[in-house]
């Protein structure tokens, strides 16, 4: 994904474009790590995890003399960044979130794929909260400003439906609010963003 080169000393509160880096290391976003089966390599790694739910009952049966079998379907969510391979856990470059100043916005467009047999309703939730705000919305990331709606919490929030065998672009947005407390300076944070699909 192409990166936009930023000035060495951006004005305080300037909003970032997608993939932009900030050089000031005083206020940093540490890492967003996956809740399940995530491998964190190095420091400042960010992860988005997609947890597929097995919405069908596992069952098999012989019906009549034909020997027809009734088998279970599956539901699986995968996440893809750019041209990388789709996976249940995606590691984002740590440089995306370094040196964020109050008022900065970092966007990352991802693709969510439903590779299973069932239509899914997708929810998004965090495993913890911090001074940073995280939002997710269907569609490409905006060129400026924040996504509509409130920031994600630990309570699952509906993110829309995804039919079996289809995919959709989503925008992951991390914001350090202009009202962030002074105590956030020089700190890092860790939390998980988990996308979960349930049979529609």
Coordinates of N, CA and C in Angstrom, one line a residue:
X1 N 0.8 -1.2 0.0 CA 0.0 0.0 0.0 C 0.9 1.2 0.0
X2 N 0.7 2.2 -0.9 CA 1.6 3.4 -1.0 C 1.4 4.2 0.3
X3 N 2.6 4.8 0.7 CA 2.6 5.7 1.9 C 2.7 7.1 1.5
X4 N 2.1 8.0 2.2 CA 2.3 9.4 1.9 C 3.4 10.0 2.8
X5 N 4.4 10.6 2.2 CA 5.5 11.1 3.0 C 5.0 12.4 3.7
X6 N 5.2 12.4 5.1 CA 4.8 13.6 5.9 C 6.0 14.5 6.2
X7 N 5.7 15.7 6.5 CA 6.8 16.6 7.0 C 7.4 16.1 8.2
X8 N 8.6 16.5 8.5 CA 9.4 16.0 9.6 C 8.7 16.4 10.9
X9 N 8.1 17.6 10.9 CA 7.5 18.2 12.1 C 6.1 18.7 11.8
X10 N 5.1 17.8 11.8 CA 3.7 18.2 11.5 C 3.1 19.1 12.5
X11 N 2.2 20.0 12.1 CA 1.6 20.9 13.1 C 0.8 20.0 14.1
X12 N 0.8 20.5 15.3 CA 0.0 19.8 16.4 C -1.4 19.7 16.0
X13 N -1.9 18.4 16.1 CA -3.3 18.2 15.8 C -3.6 17.9 14.4
X14 N -2.7 17.9 13.5 CA -2.9 17.6 12.1 C -3.4 16.2 11.9
X15 N -4.4 15.9 11.1 CA -4.9 14.6 10.9 C -4.1 13.9 9.8
X16 N -3.9 12.6 10.0 CA -3.0 11.9 9.1 C -3.8 11.3 7.9
X17 N -3.2 11.0 6.8 CA -3.8 10.2 5.7 C -3.5 8.8 6.0
X18 N -4.1 7.9 5.2 CA -3.9 6.5 5.4 C -2.4 6.1 5.3
X19 N -2.0 5.3 6.2 CA -0.6 4.8 6.2 C 0.4 5.8 6.6
X20 N 0.0 7.0 7.0 CA 1.0 8.1 7.4 C 1.8 7.7 8.6
X21 N 3.0 8.2 8.7 CA 3.8 8.0 9.9 C 4.0 9.4 10.6
X22 N 4.2 9.3 11.9 CA 4.5 10.5 12.7 C 5.9 10.2 13.4
X23 N 6.8 11.2 13.4 CA 8.1 11.0 13.9 C 8.3 11.3 15.4
X24 N 7.3 12.1 15.9 CA 7.5 12.5 17.3 C 7.2 11.3 18.2
X25 N 8.1 10.8 19.0 CA 7.9 9.5 19.7 C 7.4 9.7 21.1
X26 N 7.0 10.9 21.5 CA 6.6 11.1 22.9 C 5.3 10.4 23.2
X27 N 4.3 10.4 22.3 CA 3.0 9.8 22.5 C 2.9 8.7 21.5
X28 N 2.8 7.5 21.9 CA 2.8 6.4 20.9 C 1.7 5.4 21.2
X29 N 1.2 4.8 20.2 CA 0.2 3.7 20.3 C 1.0 2.4 20.3
X30 N 0.9 1.6 21.4 CA 1.8 0.5 21.5 C 1.5 -0.6 20.6
X31 N 0.5 -1.4 20.9 CA 0.2 -2.5 20.0 C -1.2 -3.0 20.2
X32 N -1.8 -3.5 19.1 CA -3.2 -4.0 19.2 C -3.0 -5.5 18.9
X33 N -3.1 -6.4 19.9 CA -2.8 -7.8 19.6 C -4.0 -8.6 19.6
X34 N -3.9 -9.7 18.8 CA -5.1 -10.6 18.5 C -5.4 -11.4 19.8
X35 N -6.8 -11.6 19.9 CA -7.2 -12.3 21.1 C -7.0 -13.8 21.0
X36 N -6.9 -14.4 19.8 CA -6.7 -15.8 19.7 C -5.7 -16.1 18.6
X37 N -4.8 -17.0 18.9 CA -3.9 -17.5 17.9 C -3.1 -16.4 17.2
X38 N -2.8 -15.3 17.9 CA -2.0 -14.3 17.3 C -0.6 -14.4 17.7
X39 N 0.3 -14.2 16.7 CA 1.7 -14.2 17.0 C 2.3 -12.8 16.8
X40 N 2.8 -12.2 17.9 CA 3.3 -10.9 17.9 C 4.8 -10.9 17.7
X41 N 5.3 -10.3 16.7 CA 6.7 -10.3 16.3 C 7.2 -8.9 16.5
X42 N 8.2 -8.7 17.4 CA 8.8 -7.4 17.7 C 7.9 -6.6 18.5
X43 N 8.2 -5.3 18.7 CA 7.4 -4.4 19.5 C 6.6 -3.5 18.7
X44 N 5.6 -2.9 19.3 CA 4.7 -2.0 18.6 C 4.0 -2.6 17.4
X45 N 3.7 -3.9 17.6 CA 2.9 -4.6 16.5 C 1.4 -4.4 16.7
X46 N 0.7 -4.3 15.6 CA -0.8 -4.2 15.7 C -1.4 -5.3 15.0
X47 N -2.5 -5.8 15.6 CA -3.1 -7.0 15.0 C -4.6 -6.8 14.9
X48 N -5.2 -7.3 13.9 CA -6.7 -7.4 13.8 C -7.0 -8.8 13.7
X49 N -7.9 -9.3 14.5 CA -8.2 -10.8 14.5 C -9.7 -10.9 14.1
X50 N -9.9 -11.9 13.3 CA -11.3 -12.2 12.8 C -11.6 -13.6 13.4
X51 N -12.6 -13.6 14.2 CA -13.0 -14.9 14.8 C -14.3 -15.5 14.1
X52 N -14.1 -16.5 13.3 CA -15.3 -17.1 12.7 C -16.1 -18.0 13.7
X53 N -17.4 -17.9 13.6 CA -18.2 -18.7 14.5 C -18.8 -19.8 13.7
X54 N -18.8 -21.0 14.3 CA -19.4 -22.2 13.7 C -20.9 -22.2 14.0
X55 N -21.6 -21.6 13.1 CA -23.0 -21.3 13.3 C -23.9 -22.5 13.1
X56 N -23.5 -23.5 12.3 CA -24.3 -24.7 12.0 C -23.9 -25.8 13.1
X57 N -24.9 -26.6 13.4 CA -24.6 -27.8 14.3 C -23.9 -28.8 13.5
X58 N -22.9 -29.5 14.1 CA -22.2 -30.6 13.5 C -23.1 -31.8 13.6
X59 N -23.5 -32.3 12.4 CA -24.4 -33.5 12.4 C -24.3 -34.2 11.1
X60 N -24.6 -35.5 11.2 CA -24.7 -36.4 10.0 C -25.7 -37.5 10.2
X61 N -26.4 -37.8 9.2 CA -27.4 -38.9 9.3 C -27.7 -39.5 8.0
X62 N -28.1 -40.8 8.0 CA -28.4 -41.6 6.8 C -30.0 -41.5 6.7
X63 N -30.4 -41.1 5.5 CA -31.8 -40.9 5.3 C -32.3 -41.9 4.2
X64 N -33.2 -42.8 4.6 CA -33.8 -43.8 3.7 C -32.8 -44.7 3.1
X65 N -33.1 -45.3 2.0 CA -32.2 -46.3 1.4 C -31.2 -45.7 0.5
X66 N -31.3 -44.4 0.2 CA -30.3 -43.8 -0.7 C -29.0 -43.5 0.0
X67 N -29.0 -43.5 1.4 CA -27.7 -43.3 2.1 C -27.3 -41.8 2.0
X68 N -28.2 -40.9 1.8 CA -27.9 -39.5 1.7 C -27.4 -39.0 3.0
X69 N -26.3 -38.2 3.0 CA -25.7 -37.7 4.3 C -26.1 -36.3 4.5
X70 N -26.4 -35.9 5.7 CA -26.6 -34.5 6.1 C -25.3 -34.1 6.8
X71 N -24.7 -33.1 6.3 CA -23.4 -32.7 6.9 C -23.5 -31.2 7.3
X72 N -22.6 -30.8 8.1 CA -22.5 -29.5 8.7 C -21.8 -28.5 7.7
X73 N -22.3 -27.3 7.7 CA -21.6 -26.2 7.0 C -20.6 -25.5 7.9
X74 N -19.9 -24.5 7.4 CA -19.0 -23.8 8.3 C -19.2 -22.3 8.0
X75 N -18.8 -21.5 9.0 CA -18.7 -20.0 8.8 C -17.3 -19.6 9.2
X76 N -16.7 -18.8 8.3 CA -15.3 -18.4 8.6 C -15.1 -17.0 8.1
X77 N -14.5 -16.2 9.0 CA -14.1 -14.8 8.6 C -12.6 -14.7 8.5
X78 N -12.2 -14.1 7.4 CA -10.7 -13.8 7.3 C -10.6 -12.3 7.0
X79 N -9.4 -11.8 7.3 CA -9.0 -10.4 7.1 C -7.8 -10.3 6.2
X80 N -7.9 -9.3 5.3 CA -6.8 -9.1 4.3 C -6.4 -7.7 4.3
X81 N -5.1 -7.4 4.3 CA -4.5 -6.1 4.1 C -3.8 -6.0 2.8
X82 N -4.3 -5.1 1.9 CA -3.7 -4.9 0.6 C -3.7 -6.2 -0.2
X83 N -2.5 -6.5 -0.7 CA -2.3 -7.7 -1.5 C -1.8 -8.9 -0.7
X84 N -1.7 -8.7 0.7 CA -1.2 -9.8 1.5 C -2.3 -10.9 1.5
X85 N -1.9 -12.1 1.9 CA -2.8 -13.3 2.0 C -3.8 -13.0 3.1
X86 N -5.0 -13.4 2.8 CA -6.1 -13.3 3.9 C -5.8 -14.3 5.0
X87 N -6.1 -13.9 6.2 CA -5.8 -14.8 7.4 C -6.7 -14.4 8.5
X88 N -6.8 -15.3 9.5 CA -7.6 -15.1 10.7 C -7.0 -14.0 11.5
X89 N -5.7 -13.8 11.5 CA -5.0 -12.7 12.2 C -4.1 -12.0 11.3
X90 N -4.2 -10.7 11.3 CA -3.4 -9.8 10.4 C -2.6 -8.9 11.3
X91 N -1.3 -8.8 11.0 CA -0.4 -8.0 11.8 C -0.1 -6.7 10.9
X92 N -0.4 -5.6 11.5 CA -0.2 -4.3 10.9 C 1.1 -3.7 11.2
X93 N 1.8 -3.0 10.3 CA 3.1 -2.4 10.6 C 3.0 -1.5 11.8
X94 N 3.9 -1.6 12.7 CA 3.9 -0.8 13.9 C 4.1 0.7 13.6
X95 N 4.8 1.0 12.5 CA 5.1 2.4 12.1 C 3.8 3.2 11.9
X96 N 2.7 2.5 11.6 CA 1.4 3.2 11.4 C 1.0 4.1 12.6
X97 N 1.3 3.6 13.8 CA 0.8 4.2 15.0 C 1.8 4.9 15.8
X98 N 3.0 5.1 15.3 CA 4.1 5.7 16.1 C 4.0 7.2 16.2
X99 N 4.3 7.8 17.3 CA 4.4 9.2 17.4 C 3.1 10.0 17.2
X100 N 2.0 9.4 17.6 CA 0.7 10.1 17.4 C 0.6 11.3 18.4
X101 N 0.1 12.4 17.8 CA -0.1 13.6 18.6 C -1.6 13.8 18.9
X102 N -2.0 14.5 19.9 CA -3.5 14.7 20.1 C -4.1 15.3 18.9
X103 N -5.2 14.7 18.5 CA -5.9 15.2 17.3 C -5.5 14.4 16.0
X104 N -4.5 13.5 16.1 CA -4.1 12.7 15.0 C -5.0 11.6 14.7
X105 N -5.2 11.2 13.4 CA -6.0 10.1 13.0 C -5.2 9.2 12.1
X106 N -5.2 7.9 12.3 CA -4.6 7.0 11.5 C -5.6 6.0 10.9
X107 N -5.7 5.9 9.6 CA -6.6 5.0 8.9 C -5.9 3.8 8.3
X108 N -6.6 2.7 8.2 CA -6.1 1.5 7.5 C -7.3 0.8 6.9
X109 N -7.3 0.7 5.6 CA -8.4 -0.1 4.9 C -8.0 -1.5 4.9
X110 N -9.0 -2.4 5.2 CA -8.8 -3.8 5.3 C -10.0 -4.4 4.5
X111 N -9.8 -5.7 4.1 CA -10.9 -6.5 3.5 C -11.3 -7.6 4.4
X112 N -12.6 -7.8 4.7 CA -13.1 -8.9 5.5 C -13.8 -9.9 4.5
X113 N -13.4 -11.2 4.6 CA -14.0 -12.2 3.7 C -14.7 -13.2 4.5
X114 N -15.9 -13.6 3.9 CA -16.7 -14.7 4.5 C -16.5 -15.9 3.6
X115 N -15.6 -16.8 4.0 CA -15.3 -17.9 3.1 C -16.1 -19.2 3.5
X116 N -17.1 -19.0 4.3 CA -17.9 -20.2 4.8 C -19.2 -20.3 3.9
X117 N -20.1 -21.1 4.5 CA -21.3 -21.5 3.8 C -22.5 -20.7 4.3
X118 N -22.4 -19.9 5.3 CA -23.5 -19.2 5.9 C -23.4 -17.7 5.8
X119 N -24.5 -17.0 5.6 CA -24.5 -15.5 5.7 C -24.2 -15.1 7.1
X120 N -23.4 -14.1 7.3 CA -23.0 -13.7 8.7 C -23.4 -12.3 9.0
X121 N -23.7 -12.1 10.2 CA -23.8 -10.7 10.8 C -22.5 -10.5 11.6
X122 N -21.8 -9.4 11.3 CA -20.5 -9.2 11.8 C -20.5 -8.1 12.9
X123 N -19.9 -8.4 14.0 CA -19.7 -7.4 15.1 C -18.3 -7.2 15.4
X124 N -18.0 -6.0 15.9 CA -16.6 -5.6 16.3 C -16.6 -5.2 17.7
X125 N -15.5 -5.6 18.4 CA -15.4 -5.2 19.9 C -13.9 -5.1 20.2
X126 N -13.6 -4.4 21.3 CA -12.3 -4.3 21.8 C -12.2 -5.1 23.1
X127 N -11.0 -5.6 23.5 CA -10.8 -6.3 24.7 C -10.5 -5.3 25.9
X128 N -10.2 -4.1 25.5 CA -9.9 -3.1 26.6 C -10.0 -1.7 26.0
X129 N -10.0 -0.7 26.8 CA -10.1 0.7 26.3 C -8.9 1.5 26.8
X130 N -8.7 2.7 26.2 CA -7.5 3.5 26.5 C -7.8 4.9 26.1
X131 N -6.8 5.8 26.1 CA -7.0 7.2 25.7 C -7.2 7.2 24.2
X132 N -6.8 6.2 23.5 CA -7.0 6.2 22.0 C -8.4 5.7 21.7
X133 N -9.0 6.2 20.6 CA -10.3 5.7 20.2 C -10.1 4.9 18.9
X134 N -10.9 3.8 18.8 CA -10.9 2.9 17.7 C -12.3 2.9 17.1
X135 N -12.4 3.0 15.8 CA -13.6 2.9 15.1 C -13.5 2.0 13.9
X136 N -14.6 1.4 13.5 CA -14.6 0.5 12.3 C -15.9 0.9 11.5
X137 N -15.8 1.0 10.2 CA -16.9 1.2 9.4 C -16.7 0.5 8.0
X138 N -17.9 0.1 7.4 CA -17.8 -0.5 6.1 C -17.5 0.5 5.1
X139 N -16.6 0.1 4.1 CA -16.2 1.0 3.1 C -14.8 1.5 3.2
X140 N -14.3 2.3 2.2 CA -12.9 2.8 2.2 C -12.8 3.9 3.3
X141 N -11.6 4.1 3.7 CA -11.3 5.2 4.7 C -11.5 6.5 4.1
X142 N -12.0 7.5 4.9 CA -12.1 8.9 4.4 C -10.7 9.5 4.2
X143 N -10.7 10.6 3.4 CA -9.4 11.3 3.2 C -9.1 12.2 4.4
X144 N -10.1 12.6 5.2 CA -9.9 13.4 6.3 C -11.1 13.2 7.3
X145 N -10.9 13.6 8.5 CA -11.9 13.5 9.5 C -12.0 12.1 10.1
X146 N -13.0 12.0 11.1 CA -13.2 10.8 11.8 C -14.4 10.1 11.2
X147 N -14.5 8.8 11.4 CA -15.6 8.0 11.0 C -16.8 8.4 11.9
X148 N -18.0 8.3 11.3 CA -19.2 8.6 12.1 C -19.5 7.6 13.2
X149 N -20.2 7.9 14.2 CA -20.5 7.0 15.3 C -19.5 7.0 16.4
X150 N -19.9 6.4 17.4 CA -19.0 6.3 18.6 C -17.8 5.4 18.5
X151 N -16.9 5.6 19.3 CA -15.7 4.7 19.4 C -16.1 3.3 19.9
X152 N -15.4 2.3 19.5 CA -15.7 0.9 19.9 C -15.4 0.8 21.4
X153 N -16.1 -0.2 22.0 CA -15.9 -0.5 23.4 C -15.7 -2.0 23.5
X154 N -15.8 -2.5 24.7 CA -15.7 -4.0 24.9 C -17.1 -4.6 24.6
X155 N -18.1 -3.9 24.4 CA -19.4 -4.4 24.0 C -19.5 -4.5 22.5
X156 N -19.8 -5.7 22.0 CA -19.8 -5.9 20.5 C -20.8 -4.9 19.9
X157 N -20.3 -4.4 18.8 CA -21.1 -3.4 18.0 C -21.3 -3.9 16.6
X158 N -22.6 -3.9 16.1 CA -22.9 -4.4 14.8 C -22.2 -3.6 13.7
X159 N -21.6 -4.4 12.8 CA -20.9 -3.8 11.7 C -21.5 -4.2 10.3
X160 N -22.6 -4.8 10.3 CA -23.3 -5.1 9.0 C -23.2 -6.6 8.7
X161 N -23.9 -7.0 7.6 CA -24.0 -8.4 7.2 C -23.0 -8.7 6.1
X162 N -22.6 -9.9 5.9 CA -21.7 -10.4 4.9 C -22.1 -11.7 4.4
X163 N -22.6 -11.8 3.1 CA -23.1 -13.0 2.6 C -22.0 -14.0 2.4
X164 N -22.4 -15.3 2.4 CA -21.4 -16.4 2.2 C -20.7 -16.2 0.8
X165 N -19.4 -16.4 0.9 CA -18.6 -16.3 -0.3 C -18.3 -14.9 -0.8
X166 N -18.6 -13.9 0.0 CA -18.4 -12.5 -0.5 C -17.4 -11.8 0.5
X167 N -17.0 -10.6 0.1 CA -16.0 -9.8 0.9 C -16.5 -8.4 0.9
X168 N -16.0 -7.6 1.9 CA -16.3 -6.2 2.0 C -15.1 -5.4 2.5
X169 N -14.9 -4.2 2.0 CA -13.8 -3.4 2.6 C -14.3 -2.7 3.8
X170 N -13.4 -2.6 4.8 CA -13.7 -1.9 6.0 C -12.6 -0.9 6.3
X171 N -12.9 0.1 7.1 CA -11.9 1.1 7.5 C -11.7 0.9 9.0
X172 N -10.5 0.7 9.4 CA -10.0 0.7 10.8 C -9.4 2.0 11.1
X173 N -9.9 2.7 12.0 CA -9.4 4.1 12.3 C -9.0 4.2 13.8
X174 N -7.8 4.7 14.1 CA -7.4 4.9 15.4 C -7.1 6.4 15.6
X175 N -7.7 7.0 16.7 CA -7.7 8.4 16.9 C -7.1 8.7 18.3
X176 N -6.2 9.6 18.4 CA -5.8 10.1 19.7 C -6.5 11.5 19.8
X177 N -7.5 11.6 20.6 CA -8.4 12.8 20.7 C -7.6 14.0 21.1
X178 N -8.0 15.2 20.6 CA -7.4 16.4 21.0 C -7.5 16.6 22.5
X179 N -8.5 16.0 23.1 CA -8.8 16.1 24.5 C -8.1 15.1 25.4
X180 N -7.2 14.3 24.8 CA -6.5 13.3 25.5 C -5.8 13.9 26.7
X181 N -5.8 13.2 27.9 CA -5.2 13.8 29.1 C -3.7 13.8 29.0
X182 N -3.1 14.8 29.7 CA -1.6 14.9 29.7 C -0.9 13.6 30.2
X183 N -1.6 12.8 30.9 CA -1.1 11.5 31.4 C -0.8 10.5 30.3
X184 N -1.4 10.8 29.1 CA -1.2 9.9 28.0 C 0.1 10.1 27.3
X185 N 0.8 11.2 27.6 CA 2.1 11.5 27.0 C 3.1 10.5 27.3
X186 N 3.8 10.0 26.3 CA 4.9 9.0 26.5 C 4.4 7.6 26.9
X187 N 3.1 7.3 26.7 CA 2.6 6.0 27.1 C 2.4 5.1 25.9
X188 N 2.2 3.8 26.1 CA 1.8 2.9 25.1 C 0.5 2.2 25.6
X189 N -0.2 1.5 24.7 CA -1.4 0.8 25.1 C -1.5 -0.5 24.3
X190 N -2.2 -1.4 24.9 CA -2.4 -2.7 24.2 C -3.9 -3.1 24.3
X191 N -4.4 -3.5 23.2 CA -5.8 -4.0 23.2 C -6.0 -4.8 21.9
X192 N -7.1 -5.5 21.9 CA -7.5 -6.4 20.8 C -8.7 -5.9 20.1
X193 N -8.7 -5.9 18.8 CA -9.9 -5.7 18.0 C -10.3 -7.0 17.4
X194 N -11.5 -7.5 17.7 CA -11.9 -8.8 17.2 C -13.2 -8.6 16.4
X195 N -13.2 -9.2 15.2 CA -14.4 -9.2 14.4 C -15.0 -10.6 14.5
X196 N -16.3 -10.7 14.8 CA -16.9 -12.0 15.0 C -18.2 -12.1 14.1
X197 N -18.3 -13.3 13.4 CA -19.5 -13.5 12.6 C -20.4 -14.5 13.2
X198 N -21.7 -14.2 13.1 CA -22.8 -15.1 13.6 C -23.7 -15.3 12.5
X199 N -24.3 -16.5 12.4 CA -25.1 -16.9 11.3 C -26.3 -15.9 11.2
X200 N -26.6 -15.4 10.0 CA -27.7 -14.4 9.9 C -29.0 -15.1 9.9

